[in-house]
């Protein structure tokens, strides 16, 4: 799929399958991009270019099954380009999913903000990677990477290694990547306040995955909440 | 009348016996200072009462209002009215503090609280604690300072209104002002009928909460159970006199062990790893 949002226009796209996407946001254009993937996942490639003062707000809710790689590469090509990316992914069974999300600051005063949240259950594997790259001359740019995965089961694994690459001095960059394993101390703590195992697990799973639902309209929102309940047994 | 009755309690951690026959009764209205040198089992006793899976009861009984606590899961013990304010509260990733607080209140109720009632109650509790309400929106203990974690424990005690509150070094990491606030909340909780079991190494906290009893643990046993004036004596003289007056040898933990943060469990694990 190819999309061009013309100068000064606003567009909203909702995709509920494995469609790849190429998009260009012209000057002052804005795009609200919403992905919700519920069935079998296949490789997805997203390429985007943002021009002067263009705004991207992207949300991806991934509750799919399977083995796949999602590749997103967003280029911030002109002053004032601003991209925000939110992802929540649930890996269960023997899923193997990798999200490679990159932002390239090609111009000064561009902003990218990425939040990736994931839960890995059973014997699944979940990887968050990607590079936020601030190129030479892209001064006064801001970039933020936040990647968090919680791993529940012994055979499940998670890896969060987004990378910051910075070739300019006068920039603001922040980076947080955490893979946490739910341990006995956490569970004891939650239980000691009156939550049983299921309630404790639900609290954690919902904390990671539920906020993404707020980006979607009510039908998809309900489906996301139902998916969390069913797949996490909470 | 609420009461907690512990009889001949033996507890092991990773195969090493830490508690060697504890007999202790906590009655309604009690305000007990739990004292003893580092590494002699105070925290272990509280963990075993709450049911931490690592603390294995090998012998003895714990009963609360004649119910067998040993048979209950940790969450059942909490709902029964036992509360443990931990020495090192866990940082639980991804759990929003106010979501957590709402959940722990709702699991005790037949119908969940309305959001409005909950926020009113929460706001009141934060006000009492003198901590900014914004903290409710941070993740549970994640990135909290030592003092903030302790205050978050006391906040939970306040909200849960337990029958017995066991507080393990709740004053460590708190500045003077925070100790005063925490002591005030503990006193109010006690006046509401909550019995207290408090571990602290500092007389300051006890000066503020006025225990009616002092219980001294040495070598995994209770060697003295008496009036609160024992606290003053220990604060002045340490534990050496126990050796002379009671003829009890206080098992020294390793020489190179720094006294702060040493506990019987850690010592046991260390010995095991040798």
PDB file of N, CA and C in Angstrom, chain A residues 117 148 150 178 180-186 188-197 199-200 203-204 206-208, chain B residues 47 50-52 74-75 78-79 83-84 86 89-91 93-95 99-100 103-104 107-108 140-142 153 156:
ATOM      1  N   UNK A 117       6.166  -2.005  24.121  1.00  0.00           N
ATOM      2  CA  UNK A 117       5.901  -2.830  25.298  1.00  0.00           C
ATOM      3  C   UNK A 117       5.567  -4.251  24.871  1.00  0.00           C
ATOM      4  N   UNK A 148      10.311  -2.174  26.602  1.00  0.00           N
ATOM      5  CA  UNK A 148      10.188  -2.992  27.816  1.00  0.00           C
ATOM      6  C   UNK A 148       9.499  -4.305  27.509  1.00  0.00           C
ATOM      7  N   UNK A 150       8.345  -8.024  29.421  1.00  0.00           N
ATOM      8  CA  UNK A 150       8.313  -8.879  30.601  1.00  0.00           C
ATOM      9  C   UNK A 150       8.142 -10.325  30.154  1.00  0.00           C
ATOM     10  N   UNK A 178      14.479  -2.507  28.868  1.00  0.00           N
ATOM     11  CA  UNK A 178      14.453  -3.412  30.016  1.00  0.00           C
ATOM     12  C   UNK A 178      13.755  -4.712  29.640  1.00  0.00           C
ATOM     13  N   UNK A 180      12.427  -7.772  31.778  1.00  0.00           N
ATOM     14  CA  UNK A 180      12.260  -8.236  33.156  1.00  0.00           C
ATOM     15  C   UNK A 180      11.667  -9.614  33.168  1.00  0.00           C
ATOM     16  N   UNK A 181      12.140 -10.425  34.064  1.00  0.00           N
ATOM     17  CA  UNK A 181      11.550 -11.737  34.238  1.00  0.00           C
ATOM     18  C   UNK A 181      10.732 -11.670  35.519  1.00  0.00           C
ATOM     19  N   UNK A 182       9.518 -12.124  35.420  1.00  0.00           N
ATOM     20  CA  UNK A 182       8.674 -12.127  36.602  1.00  0.00           C
ATOM     21  C   UNK A 182       9.257 -13.116  37.593  1.00  0.00           C
ATOM     22  N   UNK A 183       9.652 -12.650  38.753  1.00  0.00           N
ATOM     23  CA  UNK A 183      10.271 -13.588  39.677  1.00  0.00           C
ATOM     24  C   UNK A 183       9.428 -13.810  40.928  1.00  0.00           C
ATOM     25  N   UNK A 184       9.888 -14.735  41.761  1.00  0.00           N
ATOM     26  CA  UNK A 184       9.134 -15.113  42.951  1.00  0.00           C
ATOM     27  C   UNK A 184       8.943 -13.952  43.920  1.00  0.00           C
ATOM     28  N   UNK A 185       9.932 -13.061  43.963  1.00  0.00           N
ATOM     29  CA  UNK A 185       9.822 -11.928  44.887  1.00  0.00           C
ATOM     30  C   UNK A 185       8.682 -11.001  44.471  1.00  0.00           C
ATOM     31  N   UNK A 186       8.577 -10.737  43.157  1.00  0.00           N
ATOM     32  CA  UNK A 186       7.467  -9.907  42.665  1.00  0.00           C
ATOM     33  C   UNK A 186       6.133 -10.532  43.031  1.00  0.00           C
ATOM     34  N   UNK A 188       5.444 -12.776  45.317  1.00  0.00           N
ATOM     35  CA  UNK A 188       5.201 -12.769  46.761  1.00  0.00           C
ATOM     36  C   UNK A 188       4.702 -11.397  47.202  1.00  0.00           C
ATOM     37  N   UNK A 189       5.337 -10.374  46.676  1.00  0.00           N
ATOM     38  CA  UNK A 189       4.953  -9.016  47.049  1.00  0.00           C
ATOM     39  C   UNK A 189       3.490  -8.742  46.702  1.00  0.00           C
ATOM     40  N   UNK A 190       3.114  -9.078  45.479  1.00  0.00           N
ATOM     41  CA  UNK A 190       1.730  -8.835  45.058  1.00  0.00           C
ATOM     42  C   UNK A 190       0.749  -9.699  45.856  1.00  0.00           C
ATOM     43  N   UNK A 191       1.131 -10.954  46.090  1.00  0.00           N
ATOM     44  CA  UNK A 191       0.258 -11.852  46.856  1.00  0.00           C
ATOM     45  C   UNK A 191       0.106 -11.385  48.298  1.00  0.00           C
ATOM     46  N   UNK A 192       1.189 -10.840  48.846  1.00  0.00           N
ATOM     47  CA  UNK A 192       1.136 -10.417  50.252  1.00  0.00           C
ATOM     48  C   UNK A 192       0.192  -9.241  50.447  1.00  0.00           C
ATOM     49  N   UNK A 193      -0.302  -8.690  49.326  1.00  0.00           N
ATOM     50  CA  UNK A 193      -1.293  -7.621  49.424  1.00  0.00           C
ATOM     51  C   UNK A 193      -2.690  -8.124  49.094  1.00  0.00           C
ATOM     52  N   UNK A 194      -2.812  -9.432  48.932  1.00  0.00           N
ATOM     53  CA  UNK A 194      -4.139 -10.011  48.766  1.00  0.00           C
ATOM     54  C   UNK A 194      -4.494 -10.445  47.353  1.00  0.00           C
ATOM     55  N   UNK A 195      -3.558 -10.314  46.417  1.00  0.00           N
ATOM     56  CA  UNK A 195      -3.861 -10.754  45.046  1.00  0.00           C
ATOM     57  C   UNK A 195      -3.453 -12.216  44.896  1.00  0.00           C
ATOM     58  N   UNK A 196      -4.333 -13.017  44.291  1.00  0.00           N
ATOM     59  CA  UNK A 196      -3.914 -14.392  44.022  1.00  0.00           C
ATOM     60  C   UNK A 196      -3.067 -14.410  42.753  1.00  0.00           C
ATOM     61  N   UNK A 197      -2.553 -15.596  42.415  1.00  0.00           N
ATOM     62  CA  UNK A 197      -1.597 -15.677  41.308  1.00  0.00           C
ATOM     63  C   UNK A 197      -2.173 -15.097  40.010  1.00  0.00           C
ATOM     64  N   UNK A 199      -4.681 -12.973  39.638  1.00  0.00           N
ATOM     65  CA  UNK A 199      -4.891 -11.520  39.730  1.00  0.00           C
ATOM     66  C   UNK A 199      -3.572 -10.755  39.609  1.00  0.00           C
ATOM     67  N   UNK A 200      -2.525 -11.337  40.202  1.00  0.00           N
ATOM     68  CA  UNK A 200      -1.209 -10.694  40.136  1.00  0.00           C
ATOM     69  C   UNK A 200      -0.709 -10.657  38.690  1.00  0.00           C
ATOM     70  N   UNK A 203      -2.628  -8.149  36.557  1.00  0.00           N
ATOM     71  CA  UNK A 203      -2.207  -6.770  36.828  1.00  0.00           C
ATOM     72  C   UNK A 203      -0.978  -6.405  35.991  1.00  0.00           C
ATOM     73  N   UNK A 204      -0.040  -7.340  35.925  1.00  0.00           N
ATOM     74  CA  UNK A 204       1.196  -7.073  35.185  1.00  0.00           C
ATOM     75  C   UNK A 204       0.937  -7.045  33.678  1.00  0.00           C
ATOM     76  N   UNK A 206      -1.847  -6.548  32.043  1.00  0.00           N
ATOM     77  CA  UNK A 206      -2.637  -5.376  31.660  1.00  0.00           C
ATOM     78  C   UNK A 206      -1.812  -4.098  31.684  1.00  0.00           C
ATOM     79  N   UNK A 207      -0.892  -4.032  32.644  1.00  0.00           N
ATOM     80  CA  UNK A 207      -0.029  -2.863  32.733  1.00  0.00           C
ATOM     81  C   UNK A 207       0.807  -2.676  31.469  1.00  0.00           C
ATOM     82  N   UNK A 208       1.205  -3.778  30.868  1.00  0.00           N
ATOM     83  CA  UNK A 208       2.032  -3.705  29.662  1.00  0.00           C
ATOM     84  C   UNK A 208       1.203  -3.515  28.398  1.00  0.00           C
TER      85      UNK A 208
ATOM     86  N   UNK B  47       8.532 -13.063  57.670  1.00  0.00           N
ATOM     87  CA  UNK B  47       8.366 -13.672  56.342  1.00  0.00           C
ATOM     88  C   UNK B  47       7.618 -15.005  56.455  1.00  0.00           C
ATOM     89  N   UNK B  50       3.966 -14.461  57.028  1.00  0.00           N
ATOM     90  CA  UNK B  50       3.276 -14.021  55.812  1.00  0.00           C
ATOM     91  C   UNK B  50       3.247 -15.120  54.752  1.00  0.00           C
ATOM     92  N   UNK B  51       4.203 -16.065  54.840  1.00  0.00           N
ATOM     93  CA  UNK B  51       4.141 -17.220  53.928  1.00  0.00           C
ATOM     94  C   UNK B  51       5.042 -17.168  52.714  1.00  0.00           C
ATOM     95  N   UNK B  52       6.148 -16.454  52.811  1.00  0.00           N
ATOM     96  CA  UNK B  52       7.098 -16.446  51.683  1.00  0.00           C
ATOM     97  C   UNK B  52       7.568 -17.872  51.403  1.00  0.00           C
ATOM     98  N   UNK B  74      -0.595 -17.113  50.506  1.00  0.00           N
ATOM     99  CA  UNK B  74      -0.142 -15.779  50.934  1.00  0.00           C
ATOM    100  C   UNK B  74      -1.275 -14.755  50.823  1.00  0.00           C
ATOM    101  N   UNK B  75      -2.006 -14.811  49.695  1.00  0.00           N
ATOM    102  CA  UNK B  75      -3.076 -13.822  49.515  1.00  0.00           C
ATOM    103  C   UNK B  75      -4.214 -14.031  50.509  1.00  0.00           C
ATOM    104  N   UNK B  78      -3.234 -12.371  53.670  1.00  0.00           N
ATOM    105  CA  UNK B  78      -3.417 -10.928  53.563  1.00  0.00           C
ATOM    106  C   UNK B  78      -4.881 -10.553  53.787  1.00  0.00           C
ATOM    107  N   UNK B  79      -5.760 -11.322  53.150  1.00  0.00           N
ATOM    108  CA  UNK B  79      -7.190 -11.024  53.286  1.00  0.00           C
ATOM    109  C   UNK B  79      -7.699 -11.295  54.691  1.00  0.00           C
ATOM    110  N   UNK B  83      -0.581  -8.086  57.582  1.00  0.00           N
ATOM    111  CA  UNK B  83       0.110  -7.182  56.674  1.00  0.00           C
ATOM    112  C   UNK B  83       1.595  -7.171  56.999  1.00  0.00           C
ATOM    113  N   UNK B  84       2.416  -7.280  55.949  1.00  0.00           N
ATOM    114  CA  UNK B  84       3.858  -7.207  56.151  1.00  0.00           C
ATOM    115  C   UNK B  84       4.429  -6.037  55.350  1.00  0.00           C
ATOM    116  N   UNK B  86       7.491  -4.594  54.005  1.00  0.00           N
ATOM    117  CA  UNK B  86       8.780  -5.246  53.749  1.00  0.00           C
ATOM    118  C   UNK B  86       9.973  -4.322  53.928  1.00  0.00           C
ATOM    119  N   UNK B  89      10.972  -3.620  49.651  1.00  0.00           N
ATOM    120  CA  UNK B  89       9.822  -3.884  48.779  1.00  0.00           C
ATOM    121  C   UNK B  89      10.267  -4.046  47.320  1.00  0.00           C
ATOM    122  N   UNK B  90       9.665  -5.006  46.624  1.00  0.00           N
ATOM    123  CA  UNK B  90      10.029  -5.285  45.230  1.00  0.00           C
ATOM    124  C   UNK B  90       9.647  -4.136  44.315  1.00  0.00           C
ATOM    125  N   UNK B  91      10.446  -3.937  43.284  1.00  0.00           N
ATOM    126  CA  UNK B  91      10.054  -3.052  42.200  1.00  0.00           C
ATOM    127  C   UNK B  91       9.387  -3.932  41.161  1.00  0.00           C
ATOM    128  N   UNK B  93       7.921  -4.470  37.662  1.00  0.00           N
ATOM    129  CA  UNK B  93       7.950  -3.770  36.383  1.00  0.00           C
ATOM    130  C   UNK B  93       6.571  -3.700  35.739  1.00  0.00           C
ATOM    131  N   UNK B  94       6.255  -2.567  35.177  1.00  0.00           N
ATOM    132  CA  UNK B  94       5.045  -2.448  34.362  1.00  0.00           C
ATOM    133  C   UNK B  94       3.739  -2.323  35.118  1.00  0.00           C
ATOM    134  N   UNK B  95       3.799  -2.308  36.447  1.00  0.00           N
ATOM    135  CA  UNK B  95       2.552  -2.197  37.198  1.00  0.00           C
ATOM    136  C   UNK B  95       2.400  -0.773  37.738  1.00  0.00           C
ATOM    137  N   UNK B  99      -3.159   1.541  39.853  1.00  0.00           N
ATOM    138  CA  UNK B  99      -3.845   0.304  39.442  1.00  0.00           C
ATOM    139  C   UNK B  99      -3.682  -0.777  40.500  1.00  0.00           C
ATOM    140  N   UNK B 100      -2.456  -0.886  40.971  1.00  0.00           N
ATOM    141  CA  UNK B 100      -2.131  -1.870  42.009  1.00  0.00           C
ATOM    142  C   UNK B 100      -2.968  -1.617  43.269  1.00  0.00           C
ATOM    143  N   UNK B 103      -6.571  -2.484  42.769  1.00  0.00           N
ATOM    144  CA  UNK B 103      -6.754  -3.940  42.779  1.00  0.00           C
ATOM    145  C   UNK B 103      -6.713  -4.546  44.172  1.00  0.00           C
ATOM    146  N   UNK B 104      -5.756  -4.109  44.985  1.00  0.00           N
ATOM    147  CA  UNK B 104      -5.642  -4.748  46.308  1.00  0.00           C
ATOM    148  C   UNK B 104      -6.815  -4.346  47.208  1.00  0.00           C
ATOM    149  N   UNK B 107     -10.058  -6.566  45.646  1.00  0.00           N
ATOM    150  CA  UNK B 107     -10.137  -8.010  45.902  1.00  0.00           C
ATOM    151  C   UNK B 107     -10.682  -8.319  47.301  1.00  0.00           C
ATOM    152  N   UNK B 108     -10.771  -7.315  48.141  1.00  0.00           N
ATOM    153  CA  UNK B 108     -11.349  -7.513  49.480  1.00  0.00           C
ATOM    154  C   UNK B 108     -12.817  -7.145  49.546  1.00  0.00           C
ATOM    155  N   UNK B 140       4.882   0.700  40.221  1.00  0.00           N
ATOM    156  CA  UNK B 140       4.999   0.207  41.591  1.00  0.00           C
ATOM    157  C   UNK B 140       6.462   0.081  42.040  1.00  0.00           C
ATOM    158  N   UNK B 141       6.854   1.001  42.889  1.00  0.00           N
ATOM    159  CA  UNK B 141       8.198   1.033  43.492  1.00  0.00           C
ATOM    160  C   UNK B 141       9.337   1.203  42.494  1.00  0.00           C
ATOM    161  N   UNK B 142       8.996   1.292  41.188  1.00  0.00           N
ATOM    162  CA  UNK B 142      10.052   1.360  40.185  1.00  0.00           C
ATOM    163  C   UNK B 142      10.721   2.728  40.230  1.00  0.00           C
ATOM    164  N   UNK B 153       4.834   1.541  51.438  1.00  0.00           N
ATOM    165  CA  UNK B 153       4.413   0.412  52.279  1.00  0.00           C
ATOM    166  C   UNK B 153       3.400   0.874  53.322  1.00  0.00           C
ATOM    167  N   UNK B 156       0.059   1.580  51.928  1.00  0.00           N
ATOM    168  CA  UNK B 156      -0.720   0.352  51.710  1.00  0.00           C
ATOM    169  C   UNK B 156      -1.333  -0.142  53.017  1.00  0.00           C
TER     170      UNK B 156
END
